[in-house]
Short mmCIF file of C-alpha atoms and ligand atoms in Angstrom, two decimals:
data_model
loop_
_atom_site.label_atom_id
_atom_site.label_comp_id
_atom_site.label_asym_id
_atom_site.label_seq_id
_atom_site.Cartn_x
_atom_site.Cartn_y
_atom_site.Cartn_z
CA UNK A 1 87.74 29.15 42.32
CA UNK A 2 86.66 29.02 38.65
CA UNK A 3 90.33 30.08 37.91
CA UNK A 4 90.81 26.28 39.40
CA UNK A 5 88.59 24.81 37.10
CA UNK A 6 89.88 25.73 33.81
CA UNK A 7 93.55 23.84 35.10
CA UNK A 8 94.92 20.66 33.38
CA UNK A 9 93.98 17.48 36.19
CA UNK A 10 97.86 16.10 36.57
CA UNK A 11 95.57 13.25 38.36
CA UNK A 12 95.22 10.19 35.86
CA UNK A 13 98.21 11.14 33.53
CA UNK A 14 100.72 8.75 33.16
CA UNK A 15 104.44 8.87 33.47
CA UNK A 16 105.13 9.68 29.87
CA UNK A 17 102.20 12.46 29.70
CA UNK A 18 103.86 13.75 33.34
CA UNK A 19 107.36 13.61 31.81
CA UNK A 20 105.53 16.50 29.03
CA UNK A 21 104.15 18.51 31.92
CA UNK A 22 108.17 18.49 33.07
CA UNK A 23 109.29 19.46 29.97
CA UNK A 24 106.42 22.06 29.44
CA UNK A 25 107.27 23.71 32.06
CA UNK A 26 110.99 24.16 31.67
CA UNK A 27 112.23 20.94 33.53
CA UNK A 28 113.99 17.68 32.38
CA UNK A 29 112.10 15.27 32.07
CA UNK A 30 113.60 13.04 34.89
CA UNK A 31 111.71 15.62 37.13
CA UNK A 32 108.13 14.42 35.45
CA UNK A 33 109.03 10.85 37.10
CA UNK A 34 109.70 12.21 40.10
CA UNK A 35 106.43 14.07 40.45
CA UNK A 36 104.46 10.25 38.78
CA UNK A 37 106.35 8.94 42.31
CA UNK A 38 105.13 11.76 44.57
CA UNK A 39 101.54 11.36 43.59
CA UNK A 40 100.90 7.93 42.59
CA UNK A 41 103.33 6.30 45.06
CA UNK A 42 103.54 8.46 47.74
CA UNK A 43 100.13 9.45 47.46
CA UNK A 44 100.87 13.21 47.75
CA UNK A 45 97.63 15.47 46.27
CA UNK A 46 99.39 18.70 46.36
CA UNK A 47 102.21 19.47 44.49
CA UNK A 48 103.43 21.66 47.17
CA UNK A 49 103.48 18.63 49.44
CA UNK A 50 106.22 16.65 47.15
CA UNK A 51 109.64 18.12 48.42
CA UNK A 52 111.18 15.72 45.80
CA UNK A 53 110.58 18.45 43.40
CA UNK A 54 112.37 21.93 43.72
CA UNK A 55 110.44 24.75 44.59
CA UNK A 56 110.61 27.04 41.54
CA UNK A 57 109.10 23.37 40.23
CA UNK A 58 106.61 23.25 42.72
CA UNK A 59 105.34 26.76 42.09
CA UNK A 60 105.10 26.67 38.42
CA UNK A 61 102.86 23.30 38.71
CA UNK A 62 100.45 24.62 41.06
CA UNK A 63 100.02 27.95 38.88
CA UNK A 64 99.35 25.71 35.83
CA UNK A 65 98.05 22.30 36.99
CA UNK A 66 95.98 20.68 39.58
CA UNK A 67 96.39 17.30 40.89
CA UNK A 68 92.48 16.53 41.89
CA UNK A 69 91.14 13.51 43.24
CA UNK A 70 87.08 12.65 42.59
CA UNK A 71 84.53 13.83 45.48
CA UNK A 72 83.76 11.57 47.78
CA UNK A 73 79.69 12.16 48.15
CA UNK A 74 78.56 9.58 50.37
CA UNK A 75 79.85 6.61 52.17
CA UNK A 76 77.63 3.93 53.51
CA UNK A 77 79.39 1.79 56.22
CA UNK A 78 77.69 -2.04 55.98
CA UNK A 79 77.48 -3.99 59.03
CA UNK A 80 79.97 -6.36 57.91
CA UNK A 81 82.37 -3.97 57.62
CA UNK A 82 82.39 -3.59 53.57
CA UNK A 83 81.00 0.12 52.59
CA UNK A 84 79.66 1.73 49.68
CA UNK A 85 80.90 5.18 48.05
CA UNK A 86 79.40 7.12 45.65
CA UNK A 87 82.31 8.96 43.99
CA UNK A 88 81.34 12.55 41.66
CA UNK A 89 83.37 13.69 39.09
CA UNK A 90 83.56 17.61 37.90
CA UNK A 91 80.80 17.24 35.25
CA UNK A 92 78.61 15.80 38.39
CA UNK A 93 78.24 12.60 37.04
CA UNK A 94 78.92 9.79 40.20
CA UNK A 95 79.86 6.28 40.42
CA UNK A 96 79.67 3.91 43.12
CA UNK A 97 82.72 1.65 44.50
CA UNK A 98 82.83 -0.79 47.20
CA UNK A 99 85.19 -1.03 49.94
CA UNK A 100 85.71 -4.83 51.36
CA UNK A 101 88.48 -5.11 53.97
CA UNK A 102 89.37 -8.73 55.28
CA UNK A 103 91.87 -9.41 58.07
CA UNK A 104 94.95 -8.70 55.77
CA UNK A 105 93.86 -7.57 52.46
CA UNK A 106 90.98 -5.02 51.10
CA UNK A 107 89.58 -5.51 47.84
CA UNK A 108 88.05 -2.37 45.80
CA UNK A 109 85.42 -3.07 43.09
CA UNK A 110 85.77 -0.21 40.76
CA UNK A 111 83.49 0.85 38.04
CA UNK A 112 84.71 1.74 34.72
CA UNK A 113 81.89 3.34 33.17
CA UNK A 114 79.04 5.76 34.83
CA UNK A 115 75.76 3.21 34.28
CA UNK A 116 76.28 0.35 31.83
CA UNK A 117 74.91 -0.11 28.29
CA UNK A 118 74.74 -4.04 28.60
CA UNK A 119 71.16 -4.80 29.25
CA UNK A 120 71.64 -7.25 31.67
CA UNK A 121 68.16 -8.41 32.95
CA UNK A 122 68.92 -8.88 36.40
CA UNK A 123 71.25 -6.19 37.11
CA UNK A 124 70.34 -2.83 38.41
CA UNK A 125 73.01 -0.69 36.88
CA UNK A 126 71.45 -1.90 33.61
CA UNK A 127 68.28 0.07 34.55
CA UNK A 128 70.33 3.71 34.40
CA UNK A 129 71.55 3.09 30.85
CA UNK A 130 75.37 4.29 29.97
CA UNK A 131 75.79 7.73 31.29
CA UNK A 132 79.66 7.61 29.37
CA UNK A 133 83.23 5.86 29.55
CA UNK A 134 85.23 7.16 32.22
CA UNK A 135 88.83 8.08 31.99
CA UNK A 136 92.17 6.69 33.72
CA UNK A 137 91.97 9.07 36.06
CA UNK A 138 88.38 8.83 37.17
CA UNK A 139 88.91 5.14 37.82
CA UNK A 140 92.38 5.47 39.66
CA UNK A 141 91.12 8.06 41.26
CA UNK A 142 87.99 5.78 43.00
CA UNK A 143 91.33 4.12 44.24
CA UNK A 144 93.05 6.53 45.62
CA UNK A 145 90.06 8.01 47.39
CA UNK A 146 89.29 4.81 49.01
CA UNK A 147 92.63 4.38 50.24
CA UNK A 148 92.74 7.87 51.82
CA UNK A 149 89.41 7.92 53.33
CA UNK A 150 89.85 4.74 54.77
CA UNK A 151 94.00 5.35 55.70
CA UNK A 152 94.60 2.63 54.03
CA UNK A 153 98.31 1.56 54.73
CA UNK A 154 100.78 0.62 52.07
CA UNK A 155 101.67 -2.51 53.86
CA UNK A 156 98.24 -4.09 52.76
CA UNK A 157 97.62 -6.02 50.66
CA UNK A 158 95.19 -4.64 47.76
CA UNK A 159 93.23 -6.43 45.31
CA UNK A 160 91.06 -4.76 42.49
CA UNK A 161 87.98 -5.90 40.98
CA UNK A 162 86.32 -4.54 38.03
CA UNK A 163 83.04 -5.74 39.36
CA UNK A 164 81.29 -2.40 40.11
CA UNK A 165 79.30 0.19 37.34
CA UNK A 166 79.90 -0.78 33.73
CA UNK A 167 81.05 -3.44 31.43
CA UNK A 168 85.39 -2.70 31.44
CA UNK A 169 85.60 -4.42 28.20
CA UNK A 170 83.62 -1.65 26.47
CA UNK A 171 86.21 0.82 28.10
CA UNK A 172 89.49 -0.79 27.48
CA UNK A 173 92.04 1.81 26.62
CA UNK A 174 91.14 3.32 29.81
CA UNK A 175 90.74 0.75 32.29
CA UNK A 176 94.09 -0.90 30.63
CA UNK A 177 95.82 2.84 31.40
CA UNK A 178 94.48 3.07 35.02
CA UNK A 179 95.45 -1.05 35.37
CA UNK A 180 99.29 -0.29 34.04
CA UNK A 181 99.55 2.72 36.71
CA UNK A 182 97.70 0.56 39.56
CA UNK A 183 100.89 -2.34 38.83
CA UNK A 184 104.09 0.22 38.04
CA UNK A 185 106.10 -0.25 41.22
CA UNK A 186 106.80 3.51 40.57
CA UNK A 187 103.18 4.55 41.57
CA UNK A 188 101.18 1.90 43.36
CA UNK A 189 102.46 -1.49 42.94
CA UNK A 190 99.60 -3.14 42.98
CA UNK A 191 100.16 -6.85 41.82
CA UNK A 192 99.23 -7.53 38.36
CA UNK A 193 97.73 -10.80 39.41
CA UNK A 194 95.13 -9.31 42.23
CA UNK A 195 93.33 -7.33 39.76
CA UNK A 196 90.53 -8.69 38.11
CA UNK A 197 88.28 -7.56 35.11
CA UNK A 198 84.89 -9.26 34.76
CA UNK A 199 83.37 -8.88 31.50
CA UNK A 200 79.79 -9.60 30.28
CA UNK A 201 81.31 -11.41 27.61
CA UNK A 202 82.47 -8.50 24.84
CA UNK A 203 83.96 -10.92 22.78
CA UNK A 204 86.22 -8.39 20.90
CA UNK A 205 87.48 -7.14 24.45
CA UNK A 206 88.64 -10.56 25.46
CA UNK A 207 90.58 -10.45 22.23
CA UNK A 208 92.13 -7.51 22.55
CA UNK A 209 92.93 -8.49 26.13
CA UNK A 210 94.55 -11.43 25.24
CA UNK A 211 96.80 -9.23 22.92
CA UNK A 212 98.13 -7.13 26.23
CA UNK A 213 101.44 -7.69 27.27
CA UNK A 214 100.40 -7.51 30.99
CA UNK A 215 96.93 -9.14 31.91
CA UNK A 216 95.01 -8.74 34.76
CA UNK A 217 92.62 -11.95 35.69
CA UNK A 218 89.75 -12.18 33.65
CA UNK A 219 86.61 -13.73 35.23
CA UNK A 220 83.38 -13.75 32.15
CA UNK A 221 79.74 -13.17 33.63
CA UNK A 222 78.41 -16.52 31.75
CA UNK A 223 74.89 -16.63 33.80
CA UNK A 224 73.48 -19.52 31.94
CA UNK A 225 73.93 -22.83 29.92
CA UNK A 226 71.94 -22.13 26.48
CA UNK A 227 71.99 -19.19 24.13
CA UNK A 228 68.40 -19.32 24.54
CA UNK A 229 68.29 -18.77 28.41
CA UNK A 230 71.37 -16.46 27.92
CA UNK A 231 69.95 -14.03 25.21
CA UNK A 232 66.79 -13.85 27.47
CA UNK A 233 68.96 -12.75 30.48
CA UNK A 234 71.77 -10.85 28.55
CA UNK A 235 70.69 -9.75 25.04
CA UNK A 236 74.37 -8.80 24.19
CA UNK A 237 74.68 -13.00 24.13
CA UNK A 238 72.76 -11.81 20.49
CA UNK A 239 75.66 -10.34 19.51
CA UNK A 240 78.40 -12.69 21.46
CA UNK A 241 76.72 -16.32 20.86
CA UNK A 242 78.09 -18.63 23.83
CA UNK A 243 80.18 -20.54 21.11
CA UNK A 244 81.92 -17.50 20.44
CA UNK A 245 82.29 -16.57 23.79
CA UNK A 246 83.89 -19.49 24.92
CA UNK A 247 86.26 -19.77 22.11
CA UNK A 248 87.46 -16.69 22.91
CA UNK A 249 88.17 -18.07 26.50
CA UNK A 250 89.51 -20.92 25.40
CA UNK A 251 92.02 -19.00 23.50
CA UNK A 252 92.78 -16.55 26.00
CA UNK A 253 96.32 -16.98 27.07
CA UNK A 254 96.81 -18.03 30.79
CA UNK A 255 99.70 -18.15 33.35
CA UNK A 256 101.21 -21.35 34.64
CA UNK A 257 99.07 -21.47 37.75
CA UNK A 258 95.86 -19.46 36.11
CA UNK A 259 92.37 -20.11 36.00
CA UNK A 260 89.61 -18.36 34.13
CA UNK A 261 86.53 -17.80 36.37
CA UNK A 262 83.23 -18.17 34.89
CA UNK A 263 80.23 -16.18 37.18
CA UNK A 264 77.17 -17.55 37.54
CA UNK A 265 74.42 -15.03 39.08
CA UNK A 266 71.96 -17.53 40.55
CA UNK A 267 68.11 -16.84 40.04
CA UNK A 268 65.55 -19.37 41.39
CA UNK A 269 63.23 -21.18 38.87
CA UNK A 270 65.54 -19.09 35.76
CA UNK A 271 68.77 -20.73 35.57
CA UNK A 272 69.36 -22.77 38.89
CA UNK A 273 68.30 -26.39 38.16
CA UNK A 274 70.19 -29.84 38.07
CA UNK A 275 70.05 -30.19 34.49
CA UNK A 276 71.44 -26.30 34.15
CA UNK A 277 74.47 -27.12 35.81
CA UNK A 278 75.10 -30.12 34.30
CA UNK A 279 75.16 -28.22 30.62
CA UNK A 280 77.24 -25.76 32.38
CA UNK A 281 79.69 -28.20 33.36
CA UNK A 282 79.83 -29.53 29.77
CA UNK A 283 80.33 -25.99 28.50
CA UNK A 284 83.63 -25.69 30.54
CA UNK A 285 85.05 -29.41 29.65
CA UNK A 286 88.07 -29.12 29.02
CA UNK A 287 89.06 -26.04 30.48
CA UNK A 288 91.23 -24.57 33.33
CA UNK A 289 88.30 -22.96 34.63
CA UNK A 290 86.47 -22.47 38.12
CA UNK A 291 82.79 -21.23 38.46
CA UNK A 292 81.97 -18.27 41.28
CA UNK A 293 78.66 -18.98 42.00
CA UNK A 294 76.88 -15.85 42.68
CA UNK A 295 72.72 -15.80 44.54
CA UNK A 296 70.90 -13.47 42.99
CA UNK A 297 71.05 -9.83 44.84
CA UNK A 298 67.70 -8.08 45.08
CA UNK A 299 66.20 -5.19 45.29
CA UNK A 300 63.09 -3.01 43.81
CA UNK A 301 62.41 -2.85 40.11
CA UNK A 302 63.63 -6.28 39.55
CA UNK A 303 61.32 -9.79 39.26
CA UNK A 304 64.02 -12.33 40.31
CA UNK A 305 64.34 -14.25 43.73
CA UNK A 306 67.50 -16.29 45.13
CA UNK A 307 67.63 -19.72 45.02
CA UNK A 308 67.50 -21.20 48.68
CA UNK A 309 70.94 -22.08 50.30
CA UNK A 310 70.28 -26.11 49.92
CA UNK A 311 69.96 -25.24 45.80
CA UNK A 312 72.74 -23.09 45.44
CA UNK A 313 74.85 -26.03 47.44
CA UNK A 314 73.32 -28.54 45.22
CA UNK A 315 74.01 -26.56 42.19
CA UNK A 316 77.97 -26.33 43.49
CA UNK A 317 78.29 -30.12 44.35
CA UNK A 318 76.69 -30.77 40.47
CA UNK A 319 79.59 -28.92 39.22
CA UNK A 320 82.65 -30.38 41.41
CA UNK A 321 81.08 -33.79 40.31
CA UNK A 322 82.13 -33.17 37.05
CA UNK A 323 85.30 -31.42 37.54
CA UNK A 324 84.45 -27.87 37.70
CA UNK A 325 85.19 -26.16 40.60
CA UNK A 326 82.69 -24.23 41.91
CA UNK A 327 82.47 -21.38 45.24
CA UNK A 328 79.89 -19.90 46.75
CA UNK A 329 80.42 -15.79 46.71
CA UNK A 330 77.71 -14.23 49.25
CA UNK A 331 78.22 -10.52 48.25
CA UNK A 332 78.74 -8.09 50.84
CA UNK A 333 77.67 -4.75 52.09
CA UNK A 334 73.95 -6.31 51.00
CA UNK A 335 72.32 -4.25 53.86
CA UNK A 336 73.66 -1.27 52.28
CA UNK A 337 72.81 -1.81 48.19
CA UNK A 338 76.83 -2.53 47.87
CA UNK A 339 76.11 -6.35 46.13
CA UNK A 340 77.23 -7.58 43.23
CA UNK A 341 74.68 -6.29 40.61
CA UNK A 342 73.21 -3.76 43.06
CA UNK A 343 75.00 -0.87 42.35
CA UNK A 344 72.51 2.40 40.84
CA UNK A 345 72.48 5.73 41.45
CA UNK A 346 68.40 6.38 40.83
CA UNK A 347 67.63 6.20 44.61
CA UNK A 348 70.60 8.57 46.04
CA UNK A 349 70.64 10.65 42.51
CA UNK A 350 66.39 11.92 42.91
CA UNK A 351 67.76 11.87 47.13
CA UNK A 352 69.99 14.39 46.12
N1 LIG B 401 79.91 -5.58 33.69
C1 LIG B 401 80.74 -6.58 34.22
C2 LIG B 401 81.21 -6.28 35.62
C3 LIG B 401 80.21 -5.67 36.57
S1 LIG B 401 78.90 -6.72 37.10
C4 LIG B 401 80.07 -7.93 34.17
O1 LIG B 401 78.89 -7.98 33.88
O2 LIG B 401 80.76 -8.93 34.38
C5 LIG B 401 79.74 -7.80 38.26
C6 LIG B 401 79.06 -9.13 38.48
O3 LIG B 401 77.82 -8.94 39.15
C7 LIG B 401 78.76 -9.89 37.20
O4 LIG B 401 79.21 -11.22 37.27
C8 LIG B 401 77.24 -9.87 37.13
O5 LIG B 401 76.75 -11.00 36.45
C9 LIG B 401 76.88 -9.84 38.60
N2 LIG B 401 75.54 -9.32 38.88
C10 LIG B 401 74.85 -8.40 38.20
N3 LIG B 401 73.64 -8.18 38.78
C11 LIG B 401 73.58 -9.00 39.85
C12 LIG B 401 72.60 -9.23 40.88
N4 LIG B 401 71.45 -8.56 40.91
N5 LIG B 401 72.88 -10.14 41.84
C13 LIG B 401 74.05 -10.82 41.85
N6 LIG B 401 75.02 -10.62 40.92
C14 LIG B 401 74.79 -9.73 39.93
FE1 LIG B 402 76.48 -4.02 32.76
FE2 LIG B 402 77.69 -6.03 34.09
FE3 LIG B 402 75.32 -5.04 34.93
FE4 LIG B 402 75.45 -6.48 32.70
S1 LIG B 402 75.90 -7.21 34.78
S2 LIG B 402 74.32 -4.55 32.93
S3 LIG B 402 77.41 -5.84 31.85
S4 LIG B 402 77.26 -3.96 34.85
#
């Protein structure tokens, strides 16, 4: 076993770096793709498994490589059928991800960072701090986990939101490396357009998103309708003013049929009155833009409450009055801490 260890992960490399292993090890480089297809697309975690590759081939990789996914630690089934995972990576460190099946799709929130360094008032991965960045393959590999411990079949229909542990935009070279694997038809195909990165509003990151050849949806955590109320929920709005912010949206490129989606966590008595929604409305004038409107998820450690259902629907109808269209999201898995905003290892980390 610690001979295993001290072996290169082939897991999160990407064709080009796989085409090297090839050539490292004596092959052409045509044989690199063909062992990017056997793991990413076939989903094949043992190099002796992809018969693609000739044996000699075979046998050299497994002396010299591994192809390891993350652990799976725990998995915490909700009663409407969503779960929880808490995912461990070699140095020990865990994430969580959420499973969310629906009658033909499944969405996966991933996290792209272990905690989150954001601050974020209401959130309870802000209370763990930022643990670090994960890499590529730590963040496909929540993916492929999923898929395999839930059998996931390749005729369904995926989605991926960057919803979970960590603000993506403060990880971008690797979340943009695990999103160009998730979409290469050579691995797994996932549509560019069903993958989603929310941001907290890293201004910089929604520039340098804009700049990518191949976007995934963007969605910006806005939370409130002056800097005032926004810096007291989510200092970083110090740093990323809300004019900023939204010029940065408003110049972010979009597709024919695109929208940008604006959250809006919903806390009762903070940032869920008439008069808030109208100034959000004005905020978005002007722009292709639809609001997710988010009730607050509890839990312990935190002050804030939920608005009640007739608020949240008044809030909505305030919004579609003047053009922005507004949804209701009621997170799932809430029986089993898998919300929006719920996600912390404390509890299960002292557990265990
Ligand atoms: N860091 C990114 C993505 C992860 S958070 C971001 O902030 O956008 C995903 C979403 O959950 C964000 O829209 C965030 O505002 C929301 N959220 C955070 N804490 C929440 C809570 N306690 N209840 C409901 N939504 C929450
Ligand atoms: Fe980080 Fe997003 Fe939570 Fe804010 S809401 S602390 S950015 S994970």
């Amino acid at each position: 076993m610690p001979l295993a260890t001290t072996k290169t992960n082939l897991f999160g490399l990407d064709r080009e770096e796989m085409e090297r292993a090839a050539l490292e090890l004596g092959e052409d480089c045509f044989r690199g793709r063909q062992l990017y297809h056997g793991i990413y697309h076939d989903l094949n975690f043992h190099a002796e498994a992809i018969t693609s590759l000739s044996k000699r081939f075979r046998g050299a990789l497994a002396a010299k490589f591994q192809i390891a996914l993350p652990e799976i630690l725990e998995r915490h089934p909700s009663r409407d059928g969503a779960a929880r995972y808490r995912i461990q990576f070699p140095d020990s460190n865990a994430v969580e991800s959420v499973y969310m099946p629906e009658e033909r799709r499944v969405t996966l929130c991933l996290s792209s960072q272990a905690g989150c360094a954001v601050e974020c008032r209401f959130c309870f991965t802000a209370l763990m701090g930022l643990i670090r960045n994960l890499t590529a393959g730590e963040i496909l590999g929540q993916v492929c986990a999923v898929i395999r411990d839930q059998q996931i079949s390749s005729r369904m229909r995926l989605n991926v939101v960057f919803m979970g542990m960590g603000e993506p935009l403060l990880n971008v070279a690797s979340v943009m490396k695990a999103v160009r694997i998730m979409i290469d038809q050579n691995a797994l195909g996932i549509p560019l357009r069903r993958i989603t990165i929310s941001t907290s509003g890293i201004v910089p990151g929604i520039k340098a998103l804009a700049e990518e050849p191949l976007r995934p949806k963007l969605a910006v955590s806005l939370n409130a309708s002056t800097d005032e109320q926004r810096v007291s929920l989510m200092p970083i709005n110090r740093k990323y003013p809300l004019r900023d912010l939204l010029a940065a949206c408003r110049a972010y490129p979009l597709g024919p049929r695109e929208v940008l989606t604006f959250e809006y966590v919903l806390l009762a008595s903070v940032n869920d009155s008439l008069p808030d929604a109208l100034r959000v409305a004005k905020l978005l004038r002007g722009m292709r833009a639809k609001v997710n409107l988010i009730p607050y998820n509890g839990g312990p450690g935190l002050p804030y409450r939920p608005p009640s259902f007739d608020r949240v629907l008044d809030f909505q109808e305030a919004l579609a009055a003047r053009g922005v269209p507004a949804f209701i999201r009621i997170s799932r898995g809430q029986d089993v801490r898998a919300a929006c905003g719920q996600l912390t290892l404390e509890a299960s980390q002292k557990a265990g």
